[in-house]
Coordinates of C-alpha atoms in Angstrom, one line a residue:
M1 CA 24.5 7.9 -12.1
T2 CA 23.4 6.4 -15.5
T3 CA 23.8 9.1 -17.6
V4 CA 27.4 9.5 -16.7
T5 CA 28.1 6.3 -16.8
T6 CA 26.2 2.5 -17.8
A7 CA 23.5 1.1 -16.2
T8 CA 25.9 -1.8 -16.2
S9 CA 28.0 -0.7 -14.0
V10 CA 25.5 0.6 -11.7
Q11 CA 23.8 -2.1 -10.6
Q12 CA 27.0 -4.0 -10.8
L13 CA 28.4 -1.8 -7.9
R14 CA 25.3 -2.1 -6.8
G15 CA 25.6 -6.0 -6.4
R16 CA 29.6 -5.5 -5.4
T17 CA 28.2 -3.4 -2.4
L18 CA 25.4 -6.1 -1.4
R19 CA 27.9 -9.6 -2.1
L20 CA 28.3 -10.9 1.1
D21 CA 32.2 -11.5 2.0
S22 CA 32.7 -14.3 4.5
A23 CA 36.3 -12.4 5.7
W24 CA 34.6 -10.2 5.9
P25 CA 31.3 -10.6 8.4
D26 CA 30.6 -7.2 9.8
K27 CA 31.2 -6.0 5.9
T28 CA 28.4 -2.8 5.5
A29 CA 27.7 -0.8 2.4
H30 CA 25.4 2.2 1.7
N31 CA 24.2 3.0 -1.8
W32 CA 24.1 6.5 -2.8
S33 CA 21.1 7.6 -5.9
V34 CA 22.2 10.7 -7.4
T35 CA 19.4 12.8 -8.2
C36 CA 19.3 15.8 -10.8
L37 CA 16.4 18.1 -10.5
L38 CA 15.9 21.5 -12.6
P39 CA 15.4 24.9 -11.2
R40 CA 11.8 26.6 -11.0
R41 CA 12.6 28.8 -13.1
A42 CA 12.7 26.7 -15.9
G43 CA 9.2 25.8 -15.9
A44 CA 9.3 21.9 -16.5
G45 CA 9.1 20.9 -13.4
P46 CA 11.9 18.6 -11.7
G47 CA 12.6 16.7 -15.0
G48 CA 13.2 13.1 -15.4
D49 CA 15.0 12.0 -12.6
L50 CA 12.8 12.7 -9.4
D51 CA 10.6 10.2 -11.5
R52 CA 13.7 7.3 -12.2
L53 CA 14.2 7.6 -8.2
R54 CA 10.8 6.9 -7.3
R55 CA 10.7 4.7 -10.3
R56 CA 14.3 2.3 -9.4
H57 CA 13.3 2.6 -5.5
E58 CA 10.0 -0.1 -6.0
Y59 CA 12.2 -2.0 -6.5
L60 CA 15.4 -1.3 -3.7
W61 CA 14.7 -2.9 -0.2
S62 CA 15.4 -0.4 2.3
A63 CA 15.8 -0.6 6.0
V64 CA 12.8 1.4 8.6
P65 CA 14.1 2.1 12.2
D66 CA 10.7 1.0 14.5
P67 CA 11.1 2.4 17.3
E68 CA 8.4 1.2 19.6
A69 CA 9.3 -2.3 18.2
G70 CA 12.8 -1.1 18.8
T71 CA 13.4 -3.2 15.6
A72 CA 13.8 -2.3 11.5
A73 CA 10.5 -2.7 9.1
I74 CA 12.2 -4.2 5.1
R75 CA 10.5 -2.3 2.8
T76 CA 10.6 -0.6 -0.3
G77 CA 9.8 2.4 -2.0
L78 CA 11.1 6.1 -1.8
D79 CA 8.7 6.8 1.6
A80 CA 10.7 3.5 3.0
A81 CA 14.7 5.1 2.1
L82 CA 13.8 8.3 3.2
E83 CA 13.0 10.1 6.2
P84 CA 9.9 11.6 6.5
H85 CA 11.2 15.4 7.0
Q86 CA 13.1 13.8 3.2
C87 CA 10.0 13.1 1.9
R88 CA 8.3 15.9 2.4
L89 CA 11.3 18.4 0.8
L90 CA 10.6 16.1 -2.1
G91 CA 7.3 17.1 -2.2
A92 CA 7.8 20.3 -2.3
V93 CA 9.6 20.4 -5.9
A94 CA 6.7 19.4 -7.5
G95 CA 7.1 22.6 -10.2
G96 CA 11.0 23.0 -9.9
A97 CA 13.4 22.8 -7.2
D98 CA 15.1 25.7 -5.5
A99 CA 19.3 26.5 -3.5
D100 CA 17.6 26.7 -0.5
I101 CA 15.2 22.9 -1.4
V102 CA 18.2 21.2 -2.9
G103 CA 20.1 22.8 0.3
A104 CA 17.9 21.8 3.1
L105 CA 17.4 18.1 1.3
N106 CA 21.5 17.5 1.2
A107 CA 21.5 18.4 4.7
A108 CA 19.0 15.8 5.5
T109 CA 20.4 13.1 3.7
V110 CA 22.7 11.6 6.6
L111 CA 24.0 7.9 7.4
G112 CA 22.8 6.2 10.0
P113 CA 25.5 3.9 12.2
R114 CA 26.6 1.4 10.2
E115 CA 26.7 -0.9 13.3
W116 CA 22.8 -1.0 13.3
E117 CA 22.2 -1.3 9.5
R118 CA 24.2 -4.4 9.5
R119 CA 22.3 -5.7 12.9
A120 CA 18.4 -4.7 11.3
W121 CA 19.5 -6.6 8.4
S122 CA 21.6 -9.6 9.6
T123 CA 18.7 -12.0 11.4
P124 CA 20.4 -15.3 10.7
P125 CA 18.5 -18.6 9.8
S126 CA 17.2 -21.8 12.2
A127 CA 19.5 -24.6 12.6
T128 CA 17.2 -26.0 11.3
V129 CA 16.9 -25.0 8.1
A130 CA 19.6 -27.5 6.2
E131 CA 17.9 -30.2 7.8
E132 CA 14.8 -29.7 6.2
R133 CA 16.1 -28.7 3.3
V134 CA 14.3 -25.0 2.8
S135 CA 15.8 -22.1 1.9
A136 CA 16.7 -20.0 4.7
L137 CA 14.6 -17.0 2.6
E138 CA 11.3 -19.1 3.2
S139 CA 12.1 -20.3 6.4
L140 CA 12.7 -16.5 7.7
G141 CA 9.2 -15.2 6.6
E142 CA 7.8 -13.6 2.9
E143 CA 7.6 -10.7 0.5
A144 CA 4.0 -9.4 1.6
Q145 CA 2.1 -6.9 -1.4
T146 CA 1.8 -3.8 0.1
V147 CA -0.7 -0.6 -0.3
V148 CA -0.2 2.7 1.6
L149 CA -2.9 4.5 2.1
T150 CA -2.8 8.2 3.3
A151 CA -6.6 10.0 3.3
E152 CA -7.4 13.9 3.8
D153 CA -8.7 15.2 7.7
G154 CA -12.4 14.4 7.7
L155 CA -13.2 11.2 5.5
L156 CA -14.5 10.0 8.0
R157 CA -16.9 11.3 10.2
R158 CA -17.0 8.0 12.8
G159 CA -14.3 5.5 13.2
D160 CA -10.7 4.4 12.1
P161 CA -9.7 4.9 8.2
A162 CA -7.2 1.6 9.0
E163 CA -10.9 -0.7 9.6
L164 CA -12.1 0.6 6.6
W165 CA -9.7 -0.4 4.5
Y166 CA -9.1 -4.0 5.9
G167 CA -12.1 -4.9 5.6
A168 CA -12.0 -3.5 2.0
A169 CA -9.2 -5.7 1.5
C170 CA -10.9 -8.4 2.8
S171 CA -13.4 -8.0 0.1
V172 CA -11.2 -7.1 -2.5
L173 CA -10.1 -10.8 -1.9
A174 CA -13.9 -12.0 -1.3
G175 CA -14.1 -10.8 -5.1
L176 CA -11.3 -12.5 -6.4
I177 CA -12.0 -15.7 -5.2
A178 CA -15.6 -15.8 -6.8
A179 CA -14.4 -14.7 -10.3
G180 CA -12.6 -17.6 -9.8
R181 CA -9.1 -15.3 -10.4
I182 CA -7.6 -16.7 -6.6
D183 CA -8.0 -20.3 -5.4
A184 CA -10.1 -20.3 -2.3
D185 CA -7.1 -23.3 -0.4
A186 CA -4.7 -20.7 -2.2
G187 CA -4.2 -19.1 1.9
I188 CA -4.0 -15.7 0.6
G189 CA -4.6 -13.1 4.0
A190 CA -4.9 -9.4 4.2
L191 CA -2.8 -7.5 7.8
S192 CA -3.7 -4.3 8.3
L193 CA -0.3 -2.4 10.0
T194 CA -1.3 0.6 11.6
E195 CA 1.4 3.7 11.5
A196 CA 0.4 7.2 12.4
G197 CA -1.3 8.7 10.0
A198 CA -1.0 5.9 7.2
S199 CA -3.0 2.7 7.1
R200 CA -1.2 -0.1 5.6
I201 CA -2.2 -3.2 4.6
A202 CA -0.1 -6.0 3.3
F203 CA -1.4 -9.2 0.9
T204 CA 1.0 -12.4 2.9
G205 CA 0.3 -15.8 2.0
G206 CA -0.5 -17.8 -2.0
A207 CA 1.5 -17.1 -4.6
A208 CA 3.1 -13.8 -5.1
A209 CA 1.2 -13.2 -8.8
D210 CA -2.1 -13.5 -6.4
R211 CA -0.6 -10.6 -3.6
R212 CA 0.0 -8.6 -6.9
L213 CA -3.0 -9.0 -8.1
A214 CA -5.5 -8.4 -4.8
A215 CA -2.5 -5.5 -4.4
D216 CA -3.5 -3.7 -8.0
T217 CA -7.0 -4.1 -6.9
L218 CA -7.4 -2.6 -3.4
V219 CA -5.2 0.6 -5.2
E220 CA -7.5 0.1 -8.5
L221 CA -10.8 0.7 -6.1
V222 CA -9.9 3.7 -3.8
S223 CA -8.2 5.5 -6.9
A224 CA -9.7 8.0 -9.9
P225 CA -11.2 5.7 -12.1
K226 CA -8.7 6.2 -15.7
H227 CA -12.4 4.4 -17.8
R228 CA -16.3 4.6 -17.5
P229 CA -16.6 1.5 -14.6
R230 CA -19.7 -0.3 -14.5
F231 CA -20.1 -0.7 -11.0
V232 CA -20.0 2.5 -8.7
L233 CA -19.8 1.3 -4.4
E234 CA -21.2 3.7 -2.4
V235 CA -20.8 3.8 1.3
P236 CA -21.2 5.9 4.5
R237 CA -18.0 8.4 5.7
W238 CA -18.2 5.7 8.8
T239 CA -17.5 2.5 10.2
L240 CA -18.6 0.7 13.3
R241 CA -15.6 -1.9 12.5
V242 CA -13.7 -2.2 15.6
T243 CA -11.0 -4.8 14.8
T244 CA -13.9 -7.6 13.8
P245 CA -16.3 -7.7 11.8
P246 CA -19.3 -5.7 13.2
G247 CA -21.8 -8.3 14.5
R248 CA -25.4 -8.7 14.0
L249 CA -26.9 -6.2 16.7
R250 CA -24.2 -3.5 15.3
R251 CA -24.6 -4.3 12.2
L252 CA -28.4 -3.2 12.3
L253 CA -27.5 -0.1 14.2
A254 CA -25.8 0.3 11.4
R255 CA -28.3 0.1 9.0
G256 CA -30.1 2.8 10.8
L257 CA -27.5 5.2 11.2
D258 CA -27.1 4.7 7.1
A259 CA -30.5 5.5 6.4
L260 CA -30.5 8.2 8.8
D261 CA -27.2 9.7 6.7
R262 CA -29.8 9.7 3.9
V263 CA -32.2 11.6 5.0
R264 CA -30.6 14.7 6.7
G265 CA -28.0 14.2 3.0
R266 CA -25.1 13.7 4.4
D267 CA -21.9 13.4 1.8
R268 CA -21.2 9.8 0.8
L269 CA -18.3 8.5 -0.4
Y270 CA -17.8 6.6 -4.4
L271 CA -15.5 4.1 -5.2
A272 CA -15.2 2.8 -8.6
V273 CA -15.7 -1.2 -8.6
P274 CA -12.2 -2.1 -10.2
R275 CA -13.1 -4.0 -13.7
T276 CA -11.2 -7.0 -12.1
L277 CA -14.8 -7.7 -10.0
G278 CA -17.3 -5.8 -12.2
R279 CA -17.5 -8.0 -14.8
S280 CA -20.2 -10.3 -13.4
R281 CA -22.9 -9.9 -11.2
R282 CA -22.4 -13.4 -9.4
V283 CA -18.6 -12.3 -8.6
V284 CA -20.0 -8.0 -7.9
T285 CA -22.3 -9.4 -5.7
A286 CA -20.0 -11.4 -3.2
F287 CA -17.9 -8.1 -3.6
V288 CA -21.2 -6.1 -2.6
E289 CA -21.8 -8.6 0.2
S290 CA -18.3 -9.2 2.2
W291 CA -18.3 -5.8 2.1
S292 CA -22.0 -5.4 4.0
L293 CA -19.9 -7.9 6.6
Q294 CA -17.0 -7.1 7.1
T295 CA -17.0 -2.7 7.2
G296 CA -20.6 -1.9 7.0
P297 CA -23.6 -0.9 5.0
C298 CA -23.1 0.1 0.6
R299 CA -25.0 0.4 -2.1
L300 CA -24.5 -0.2 -5.3
R301 CA -24.8 2.0 -8.8
L302 CA -25.4 0.3 -12.2
V303 CA -23.8 3.4 -13.7
R304 CA -25.7 2.8 -17.0
E305 CA -29.0 3.9 -15.1
E306 CA -30.0 7.0 -16.2
G307 CA -30.9 7.5 -12.0
D308 CA -27.7 6.5 -11.2
L309 CA -25.5 8.7 -13.6
H310 CA -24.9 10.7 -10.3
A311 CA -22.5 8.4 -8.2
L312 CA -19.9 7.6 -11.5
V313 CA -19.8 11.9 -11.2
A314 CA -18.9 11.4 -7.8
A315 CA -16.1 8.5 -8.4
R316 CA -15.1 11.1 -10.4
G317 CA -15.2 14.1 -8.6
P318 CA -15.0 15.7 -4.8
L319 CA -16.4 12.2 -3.5
G320 CA -14.8 9.9 -5.0
A321 CA -11.6 7.9 -2.9
G322 CA -9.2 9.3 -5.5
E323 CA -9.6 13.3 -4.8
L324 CA -9.4 11.8 -0.6
V325 CA -7.4 8.9 -0.7
H326 CA -3.8 8.5 -1.8
A327 CA -2.4 4.5 -2.3
V328 CA 1.7 3.9 -2.9
R329 CA 2.4 0.4 -3.5
E330 CA 5.5 -1.3 -2.0
R331 CA 6.9 -4.7 -0.8
A332 CA 7.4 -5.8 2.4
W333 CA 9.1 -7.9 4.0
I334 CA 7.4 -9.6 6.6
D335 CA 8.9 -11.7 9.4
A336 CA 7.8 -15.4 10.2
P337 CA 6.4 -16.2 13.3
P338 CA 9.1 -17.6 15.6
P339 CA 8.3 -21.4 16.7
Q340 CA 6.5 -23.2 19.2
A341 CA 8.6 -25.0 22.1
E342 CA 7.0 -28.0 22.4

């Protein structure tokens, strides 16, 4: 729509649909995104409109049904705006679209009941908000910076990938605190929001800039390195973490299993340590120590040393997290816990 009109007009239209109307308390609007896809025969991929659609939805909120809870989650991102079936169809147009896919995608794009949409978005503030002179938004919850991690089948031989990534998130926070990038008293923490087929790690509390930094660092950790890293973390493809960090006996067992894996020559997982965590030995040591406590055994490789150059090659190849894990950034609204009854 920004091609046939102006970006300002589109934003004004969206603003009018979102604006509350005291004379129409049940007002509910659906905003459509019109996207043009190039045909497959053009040989130029789907075109820039699809990338524009993805970027736009990084900043737009959507209500995502949660059948188990009977409520809705409020998140950003194209995956939040579309159904899984629609996302799979969009994933099939990487080389260009054809009439069948476009027809199936349009047929799958249906509007939900307006009444459900209104209930999903309408959460009234508590009665004490005005008295406490706090914004209603803050009283209802906070915006969390979220990383969605989807792993290939067989990433881990044992254990839950969600537990692995939650431990990784805790270790990232420990490293950032040791680096002085986040205040130890800032109150920032990580949450693991389990979903079928994906691990969702949410950073909450603290300042917005701290949450963004933590999420960016976690994404860098699980992505293929764009530059030559100073350190690579080598970890076994399993974790003994279950809900809480492994205790002393479980850590001893993990070290024994890790040694056995090395003797048997089993594949490892290689993670390029982000630059923020690898700038000093003190910071990277805090990160590694936290990983050992939160997740399990690991080995730090200094890629400047000739004997450890294979770790760099592995991190950029099929044994690196960048080849086995897909990470997507989004924002999610985390509701504040209900007030405790006195």
